[in-house]
Amino acid sequence: MSLAPHRLHILLVWPLALLGSMALHAQTSLPPAWIQVYLQHKGMHGIFLEADAGYRGDELATHATTALARVGAGRHWKAGYATAGVAWFENIDPAQVAADRGEFRLYQKLLLRQPFSKFELSHIYRAEERWLQRADHSGFDFQLRLRYMLQAAHSFDAKTLLKGNAYLTANTEIFLVPDDRVFSQYRIYGGGGIAWNKKWKWELGYLHLWLPKKPTGTHGNAVIRTSVSYSW
């Protein structure tokens, strides 16, 4: 069994279109990149463990801007899972003018799946208690943040790409902070990848995020995102 010709063409062409659009957007500079590694384990009696580590940087990640690590645990069932955990973020100034700033975080996450044959929707709800280090390192400021992501994925049965199953995915996510500003961030992502033996996945995609006009001015960030996932 093989992919229909038009579907195969889409899978082969989209990475080139992605890189081309990013290059036009960046004009004279290379776009930022986000590299992530995910680990998930479904144990006995509904035990669920997760961990991930990431690295973000300008100029295709050649100049570090953020390093992060998360670990959590909870329960899984047929339709999804619920976890809680801790995270640490390190914000890095590529110009090395300002000192690095850290962020300690607690999080609670609920993921619910809606499968439709080869198409699946996921709803991801997340609450985060954040302690943000001040620029002068005099202490930390607390912030509560709420997030909701709607994710869609479509997989292909035929193992025609590197002996794996190709898939396409897209998601949109909104970030809310219960203060005077409320809206904190908005993201939209689209990409595709290859899955092997329902354990390993490699994914490449385009992420665009919008930050509020105040207090930081109008911001728009286009990011190339790639990840490796292992589940067992």
PDB file of C-alpha atoms in Angstrom:
ATOM      1  CA  MET A   1       0.000   0.000   0.000  1.00  0.00           C
ATOM      2  CA  SER A   2       1.345   3.470  -0.867  1.00  0.00           C
ATOM      3  CA  LEU A   3       0.336   7.067  -0.450  1.00  0.00           C
ATOM      4  CA  ALA A   4      -1.794   8.644  -3.152  1.00  0.00           C
ATOM      5  CA  PRO A   5       0.430  10.691  -5.496  1.00  0.00           C
ATOM      6  CA  HIS A   6      -1.075  14.058  -4.533  1.00  0.00           C
ATOM      7  CA  ARG A   7      -0.615  13.301  -0.814  1.00  0.00           C
ATOM      8  CA  LEU A   8       2.971  12.215  -1.343  1.00  0.00           C
ATOM      9  CA  HIS A   9       3.688  15.439  -3.220  1.00  0.00           C
ATOM     10  CA  ILE A  10       2.299  17.468  -0.326  1.00  0.00           C
ATOM     11  CA  LEU A  11       4.530  15.668   2.160  1.00  0.00           C
ATOM     12  CA  LEU A  12       7.594  16.190  -0.019  1.00  0.00           C
ATOM     13  CA  VAL A  13       6.920  19.832  -0.896  1.00  0.00           C
ATOM     14  CA  TRP A  14       5.759  21.296   2.423  1.00  0.00           C
ATOM     15  CA  PRO A  15       9.223  21.372   4.110  1.00  0.00           C
ATOM     16  CA  LEU A  16      10.630  23.333   1.154  1.00  0.00           C
ATOM     17  CA  ALA A  17       7.671  25.736   1.177  1.00  0.00           C
ATOM     18  CA  LEU A  18       8.083  26.131   4.942  1.00  0.00           C
ATOM     19  CA  LEU A  19      11.752  27.027   4.723  1.00  0.00           C
ATOM     20  CA  GLY A  20      11.122  29.346   1.782  1.00  0.00           C
ATOM     21  CA  SER A  21       8.412  31.291   3.587  1.00  0.00           C
ATOM     22  CA  MET A  22      10.581  31.574   6.667  1.00  0.00           C
ATOM     23  CA  ALA A  23      13.473  32.896   4.605  1.00  0.00           C
ATOM     24  CA  LEU A  24      11.243  35.567   3.020  1.00  0.00           C
ATOM     25  CA  HIS A  25       9.881  36.546   6.400  1.00  0.00           C
ATOM     26  CA  ALA A  26      13.335  36.877   7.929  1.00  0.00           C
ATOM     27  CA  GLN A  27      14.681  38.785   4.883  1.00  0.00           C
ATOM     28  CA  THR A  28      18.371  39.268   5.695  1.00  0.00           C
ATOM     29  CA  SER A  29      18.587  37.035   8.762  1.00  0.00           C
ATOM     30  CA  LEU A  30      17.876  33.396   9.481  1.00  0.00           C
ATOM     31  CA  PRO A  31      14.723  32.637  11.515  1.00  0.00           C
ATOM     32  CA  PRO A  32      14.783  31.464  15.125  1.00  0.00           C
ATOM     33  CA  ALA A  33      14.559  27.727  15.811  1.00  0.00           C
ATOM     34  CA  TRP A  34      13.100  25.648  18.613  1.00  0.00           C
ATOM     35  CA  ILE A  35      14.494  22.167  19.299  1.00  0.00           C
ATOM     36  CA  GLN A  36      12.626  19.877  21.701  1.00  0.00           C
ATOM     37  CA  VAL A  37      12.870  16.315  23.057  1.00  0.00           C
ATOM     38  CA  TYR A  38       9.779  14.655  24.617  1.00  0.00           C
ATOM     39  CA  LEU A  39       9.534  11.477  26.719  1.00  0.00           C
ATOM     40  CA  GLN A  40       6.261   9.804  27.776  1.00  0.00           C
ATOM     41  CA  HIS A  41       5.607   6.576  29.676  1.00  0.00           C
ATOM     42  CA  LYS A  42       2.261   4.845  30.245  1.00  0.00           C
ATOM     43  CA  GLY A  43       2.700   2.516  33.206  1.00  0.00           C
ATOM     44  CA  MET A  44       0.507   0.051  35.029  1.00  0.00           C
ATOM     45  CA  HIS A  45      -2.524   1.133  37.067  1.00  0.00           C
ATOM     46  CA  GLY A  46      -2.913   4.284  34.980  1.00  0.00           C
ATOM     47  CA  ILE A  47       0.443   5.796  35.909  1.00  0.00           C
ATOM     48  CA  PHE A  48       1.644   8.389  33.387  1.00  0.00           C
ATOM     49  CA  LEU A  49       5.094  10.014  33.365  1.00  0.00           C
ATOM     50  CA  GLU A  50       6.327  12.802  31.088  1.00  0.00           C
ATOM     51  CA  ALA A  51       9.488  14.848  30.654  1.00  0.00           C
ATOM     52  CA  ASP A  52      10.843  17.196  28.047  1.00  0.00           C
ATOM     53  CA  ALA A  53      13.829  19.460  27.448  1.00  0.00           C
ATOM     54  CA  GLY A  54      14.204  22.207  24.893  1.00  0.00           C
ATOM     55  CA  TYR A  55      16.464  24.795  23.417  1.00  0.00           C
ATOM     56  CA  ARG A  56      15.452  27.953  21.553  1.00  0.00           C
ATOM     57  CA  GLY A  57      17.732  30.327  19.708  1.00  0.00           C
ATOM     58  CA  ASP A  58      18.066  33.000  17.041  1.00  0.00           C
ATOM     59  CA  GLU A  59      19.661  32.390  13.643  1.00  0.00           C
ATOM     60  CA  LEU A  60      18.480  28.742  13.483  1.00  0.00           C
ATOM     61  CA  ALA A  61      19.346  28.205  17.165  1.00  0.00           C
ATOM     62  CA  THR A  62      22.992  29.227  16.771  1.00  0.00           C
ATOM     63  CA  HIS A  63      22.478  31.979  19.397  1.00  0.00           C
ATOM     64  CA  ALA A  64      20.746  30.661  22.523  1.00  0.00           C
ATOM     65  CA  THR A  65      17.762  32.568  23.918  1.00  0.00           C
ATOM     66  CA  THR A  66      15.986  29.986  26.121  1.00  0.00           C
ATOM     67  CA  ALA A  67      16.755  26.626  27.721  1.00  0.00           C
ATOM     68  CA  LEU A  68      13.997  24.682  29.441  1.00  0.00           C
ATOM     69  CA  ALA A  69      13.249  21.394  31.210  1.00  0.00           C
ATOM     70  CA  ARG A  70       9.992  19.900  32.532  1.00  0.00           C
ATOM     71  CA  VAL A  71       9.018  16.739  34.389  1.00  0.00           C
ATOM     72  CA  GLY A  72       5.565  15.605  35.482  1.00  0.00           C
ATOM     73  CA  ALA A  73       3.449  12.641  36.571  1.00  0.00           C
ATOM     74  CA  GLY A  74      -0.222  11.726  36.669  1.00  0.00           C
ATOM     75  CA  ARG A  75      -2.795   9.264  35.355  1.00  0.00           C
ATOM     76  CA  HIS A  76      -3.787   8.170  31.866  1.00  0.00           C
ATOM     77  CA  TRP A  77      -6.926   6.584  30.445  1.00  0.00           C
ATOM     78  CA  LYS A  78      -8.231   5.747  26.981  1.00  0.00           C
ATOM     79  CA  ALA A  79      -9.350   9.289  26.147  1.00  0.00           C
ATOM     80  CA  GLY A  80      -6.336  11.199  27.477  1.00  0.00           C
ATOM     81  CA  TYR A  81      -4.314  11.935  30.587  1.00  0.00           C
ATOM     82  CA  ALA A  82      -3.883  14.403  33.454  1.00  0.00           C
ATOM     83  CA  THR A  83      -0.501  15.390  34.880  1.00  0.00           C
ATOM     84  CA  ALA A  84       1.131  17.870  37.242  1.00  0.00           C
ATOM     85  CA  GLY A  85       4.795  18.766  37.430  1.00  0.00           C
ATOM     86  CA  VAL A  86       7.604  21.282  37.707  1.00  0.00           C
ATOM     87  CA  ALA A  87       9.654  23.193  35.152  1.00  0.00           C
ATOM     88  CA  TRP A  88      12.689  25.461  34.958  1.00  0.00           C
ATOM     89  CA  PHE A  89      13.325  28.031  32.221  1.00  0.00           C
ATOM     90  CA  GLU A  90      16.507  30.019  31.639  1.00  0.00           C
ATOM     91  CA  ASN A  91      16.183  33.178  29.538  1.00  0.00           C
ATOM     92  CA  ILE A  92      19.471  34.059  27.863  1.00  0.00           C
ATOM     93  CA  ASP A  93      20.499  37.344  26.239  1.00  0.00           C
ATOM     94  CA  PRO A  94      22.256  36.423  22.941  1.00  0.00           C
ATOM     95  CA  ALA A  95      24.156  39.728  23.036  1.00  0.00           C
ATOM     96  CA  GLN A  96      25.370  38.902  26.572  1.00  0.00           C
ATOM     97  CA  VAL A  97      24.481  42.415  27.712  1.00  0.00           C
ATOM     98  CA  ALA A  98      21.952  41.423  30.385  1.00  0.00           C
ATOM     99  CA  ALA A  99      22.308  38.662  32.964  1.00  0.00           C
ATOM    100  CA  ASP A 100      20.431  35.393  32.421  1.00  0.00           C
ATOM    101  CA  ARG A 101      17.007  35.245  34.090  1.00  0.00           C
ATOM    102  CA  GLY A 102      15.348  32.115  35.416  1.00  0.00           C
ATOM    103  CA  GLU A 103      11.752  31.014  35.851  1.00  0.00           C
ATOM    104  CA  PHE A 104      10.481  28.301  38.170  1.00  0.00           C
ATOM    105  CA  ARG A 105       7.090  26.872  37.302  1.00  0.00           C
ATOM    106  CA  LEU A 106       4.476  24.462  38.616  1.00  0.00           C
ATOM    107  CA  TYR A 107       1.942  23.192  36.086  1.00  0.00           C
ATOM    108  CA  GLN A 108      -1.222  21.103  35.837  1.00  0.00           C
ATOM    109  CA  LYS A 109      -2.312  19.699  32.465  1.00  0.00           C
ATOM    110  CA  LEU A 110      -5.370  17.879  31.132  1.00  0.00           C
ATOM    111  CA  LEU A 111      -5.367  16.352  27.617  1.00  0.00           C
ATOM    112  CA  LEU A 112      -8.574  14.974  26.060  1.00  0.00           C
ATOM    113  CA  ARG A 113      -8.604  13.157  22.706  1.00  0.00           C
ATOM    114  CA  GLN A 114     -11.369  12.931  20.094  1.00  0.00           C
ATOM    115  CA  PRO A 115     -10.393  10.275  17.520  1.00  0.00           C
ATOM    116  CA  PHE A 116     -12.053  10.148  14.091  1.00  0.00           C
ATOM    117  CA  SER A 117     -10.494   7.214  12.171  1.00  0.00           C
ATOM    118  CA  LYS A 118      -7.166   8.600  10.879  1.00  0.00           C
ATOM    119  CA  PHE A 119      -7.989  12.108  12.090  1.00  0.00           C
ATOM    120  CA  GLU A 120      -7.744  13.131  15.750  1.00  0.00           C
ATOM    121  CA  LEU A 121      -8.541  16.268  17.727  1.00  0.00           C
ATOM    122  CA  SER A 122      -6.938  16.994  21.087  1.00  0.00           C
ATOM    123  CA  HIS A 123      -7.958  19.564  23.692  1.00  0.00           C
ATOM    124  CA  ILE A 124      -5.161  20.564  26.071  1.00  0.00           C
ATOM    125  CA  TYR A 125      -5.899  22.640  29.177  1.00  0.00           C
ATOM    126  CA  ARG A 126      -3.018  23.895  31.279  1.00  0.00           C
ATOM    127  CA  ALA A 127      -2.610  26.035  34.405  1.00  0.00           C
ATOM    128  CA  GLU A 128       0.821  27.387  35.321  1.00  0.00           C
ATOM    129  CA  GLU A 129       2.034  28.972  38.550  1.00  0.00           C
ATOM    130  CA  ARG A 130       5.123  30.943  37.516  1.00  0.00           C
ATOM    131  CA  TRP A 131       7.879  32.577  39.568  1.00  0.00           C
ATOM    132  CA  LEU A 132       9.709  35.012  37.255  1.00  0.00           C
ATOM    133  CA  GLN A 133      13.141  36.237  38.252  1.00  0.00           C
ATOM    134  CA  ARG A 134      13.546  40.005  38.262  1.00  0.00           C
ATOM    135  CA  ALA A 135      16.090  41.627  35.941  1.00  0.00           C
ATOM    136  CA  ASP A 136      18.230  42.761  38.899  1.00  0.00           C
ATOM    137  CA  HIS A 137      18.060  39.249  40.472  1.00  0.00           C
ATOM    138  CA  SER A 138      16.579  40.739  43.647  1.00  0.00           C
ATOM    139  CA  GLY A 139      13.860  38.097  43.788  1.00  0.00           C
ATOM    140  CA  PHE A 140      10.942  36.517  41.924  1.00  0.00           C
ATOM    141  CA  ASP A 141       7.509  37.808  40.906  1.00  0.00           C
ATOM    142  CA  PHE A 142       4.524  35.440  40.879  1.00  0.00           C
ATOM    143  CA  GLN A 143       2.181  35.065  37.909  1.00  0.00           C
ATOM    144  CA  LEU A 144      -0.723  32.685  37.207  1.00  0.00           C
ATOM    145  CA  ARG A 145      -1.182  31.762  33.535  1.00  0.00           C
ATOM    146  CA  LEU A 146      -3.908  29.707  31.824  1.00  0.00           C
ATOM    147  CA  ARG A 147      -3.512  28.026  28.422  1.00  0.00           C
ATOM    148  CA  TYR A 148      -5.807  26.232  25.979  1.00  0.00           C
ATOM    149  CA  MET A 149      -4.645  24.386  22.842  1.00  0.00           C
ATOM    150  CA  LEU A 150      -6.749  22.825  20.082  1.00  0.00           C
ATOM    151  CA  GLN A 151      -4.676  20.329  18.097  1.00  0.00           C
ATOM    152  CA  ALA A 152      -5.505  18.320  14.978  1.00  0.00           C
ATOM    153  CA  ALA A 153      -3.510  15.436  13.485  1.00  0.00           C
ATOM    154  CA  HIS A 154      -3.932  13.205  10.441  1.00  0.00           C
ATOM    155  CA  SER A 155      -1.854  10.054   9.965  1.00  0.00           C
ATOM    156  CA  PHE A 156      -1.148   7.979   6.837  1.00  0.00           C
ATOM    157  CA  ASP A 157      -1.005   4.171   6.947  1.00  0.00           C
ATOM    158  CA  ALA A 158       1.549   3.591   4.212  1.00  0.00           C
ATOM    159  CA  LYS A 159       5.159   3.276   5.385  1.00  0.00           C
ATOM    160  CA  THR A 160       6.737   5.049   2.445  1.00  0.00           C
ATOM    161  CA  LEU A 161       8.857   7.688   4.207  1.00  0.00           C
ATOM    162  CA  LEU A 162      11.964   6.198   5.845  1.00  0.00           C
ATOM    163  CA  LYS A 163       9.904   3.087   6.716  1.00  0.00           C
ATOM    164  CA  GLY A 164       7.681   5.158   8.991  1.00  0.00           C
ATOM    165  CA  ASN A 165       4.124   6.472   9.047  1.00  0.00           C
ATOM    166  CA  ALA A 166       3.830  10.062   7.857  1.00  0.00           C
ATOM    167  CA  TYR A 167       1.450  12.455   9.582  1.00  0.00           C
ATOM    168  CA  LEU A 168       0.336  16.086   9.415  1.00  0.00           C
ATOM    169  CA  THR A 169      -0.470  18.192  12.454  1.00  0.00           C
ATOM    170  CA  ALA A 170      -1.664  21.700  13.326  1.00  0.00           C
ATOM    171  CA  ASN A 171      -2.609  23.510  16.508  1.00  0.00           C
ATOM    172  CA  THR A 172      -3.660  26.863  17.864  1.00  0.00           C
ATOM    173  CA  GLU A 173      -3.090  27.995  21.459  1.00  0.00           C
ATOM    174  CA  ILE A 174      -4.112  30.986  23.554  1.00  0.00           C
ATOM    175  CA  PHE A 175      -2.435  32.159  26.794  1.00  0.00           C
ATOM    176  CA  LEU A 176      -4.352  34.141  29.421  1.00  0.00           C
ATOM    177  CA  VAL A 177      -3.085  35.933  32.528  1.00  0.00           C
ATOM    178  CA  PRO A 178      -5.794  36.955  35.059  1.00  0.00           C
ATOM    179  CA  ASP A 179      -4.683  40.577  35.481  1.00  0.00           C
ATOM    180  CA  ASP A 180      -5.431  43.900  33.799  1.00  0.00           C
ATOM    181  CA  ARG A 181      -4.026  42.703  30.477  1.00  0.00           C
ATOM    182  CA  VAL A 182      -5.598  39.185  30.404  1.00  0.00           C
ATOM    183  CA  PHE A 183      -4.351  38.248  26.918  1.00  0.00           C
ATOM    184  CA  SER A 184      -0.734  37.098  27.138  1.00  0.00           C
ATOM    185  CA  GLN A 185       0.134  35.235  23.945  1.00  0.00           C
ATOM    186  CA  TYR A 186      -1.336  33.490  20.908  1.00  0.00           C
ATOM    187  CA  ARG A 187       0.296  30.742  18.849  1.00  0.00           C
ATOM    188  CA  ILE A 188      -0.478  28.931  15.625  1.00  0.00           C
ATOM    189  CA  TYR A 189       1.523  25.954  14.374  1.00  0.00           C
ATOM    190  CA  GLY A 190       1.534  23.646  11.360  1.00  0.00           C
ATOM    191  CA  GLY A 191       3.864  20.837  10.388  1.00  0.00           C
ATOM    192  CA  GLY A 192       4.343  17.168   9.755  1.00  0.00           C
ATOM    193  CA  GLY A 193       6.500  14.268  10.725  1.00  0.00           C
ATOM    194  CA  ILE A 194       7.226  10.554  10.710  1.00  0.00           C
ATOM    195  CA  ALA A 195       6.340   7.969  13.373  1.00  0.00           C
ATOM    196  CA  TRP A 196       8.068   4.611  13.852  1.00  0.00           C
ATOM    197  CA  ASN A 197       6.521   1.641  15.705  1.00  0.00           C
ATOM    198  CA  LYS A 198       4.175   3.919  17.680  1.00  0.00           C
ATOM    199  CA  LYS A 199       7.162   4.884  19.839  1.00  0.00           C
ATOM    200  CA  TRP A 200       9.482   7.255  17.995  1.00  0.00           C
ATOM    201  CA  LYS A 201       8.429  10.457  16.243  1.00  0.00           C
ATOM    202  CA  TRP A 202      10.298  13.174  14.421  1.00  0.00           C
ATOM    203  CA  GLU A 203       8.499  16.392  13.541  1.00  0.00           C
ATOM    204  CA  LEU A 204       9.251  19.642  11.715  1.00  0.00           C
ATOM    205  CA  GLY A 205       6.959  22.637  11.507  1.00  0.00           C
ATOM    206  CA  TYR A 206       6.324  26.373  11.460  1.00  0.00           C
ATOM    207  CA  LEU A 207       5.284  28.238  14.614  1.00  0.00           C
ATOM    208  CA  HIS A 208       4.077  31.827  14.673  1.00  0.00           C
ATOM    209  CA  LEU A 209       3.381  33.576  17.941  1.00  0.00           C
ATOM    210  CA  TRP A 210       1.868  36.946  18.768  1.00  0.00           C
ATOM    211  CA  LEU A 211       2.593  38.908  21.935  1.00  0.00           C
ATOM    212  CA  PRO A 212       0.480  41.829  23.210  1.00  0.00           C
ATOM    213  CA  LYS A 213       1.160  45.360  22.009  1.00  0.00           C
ATOM    214  CA  LYS A 214       1.688  46.521  25.584  1.00  0.00           C
ATOM    215  CA  PRO A 215       3.967  46.746  27.473  1.00  0.00           C
ATOM    216  CA  THR A 216       6.545  45.331  25.071  1.00  0.00           C
ATOM    217  CA  GLY A 217       5.348  46.843  21.773  1.00  0.00           C
ATOM    218  CA  THR A 218       4.059  44.968  18.739  1.00  0.00           C
ATOM    219  CA  HIS A 219       5.796  41.609  18.405  1.00  0.00           C
ATOM    220  CA  GLY A 220       5.599  38.793  15.907  1.00  0.00           C
ATOM    221  CA  ASN A 221       7.882  35.794  15.966  1.00  0.00           C
ATOM    222  CA  ALA A 222       8.148  33.155  13.266  1.00  0.00           C
ATOM    223  CA  VAL A 223       9.961  30.039  14.450  1.00  0.00           C
ATOM    224  CA  ILE A 224      11.070  26.789  12.846  1.00  0.00           C
ATOM    225  CA  ARG A 225      10.261  24.047  15.331  1.00  0.00           C
ATOM    226  CA  THR A 226      11.573  20.495  15.322  1.00  0.00           C
ATOM    227  CA  SER A 227      11.152  17.768  17.913  1.00  0.00           C
ATOM    228  CA  VAL A 228      11.904  14.139  18.696  1.00  0.00           C
ATOM    229  CA  SER A 229       9.465  12.127  20.838  1.00  0.00           C
ATOM    230  CA  TYR A 230       9.744   8.707  22.469  1.00  0.00           C
ATOM    231  CA  SER A 231       6.791   6.941  24.111  1.00  0.00           C
ATOM    232  CA  TRP A 232       6.707   3.540  25.793  1.00  0.00           C
TER     233      TRP A 232
END
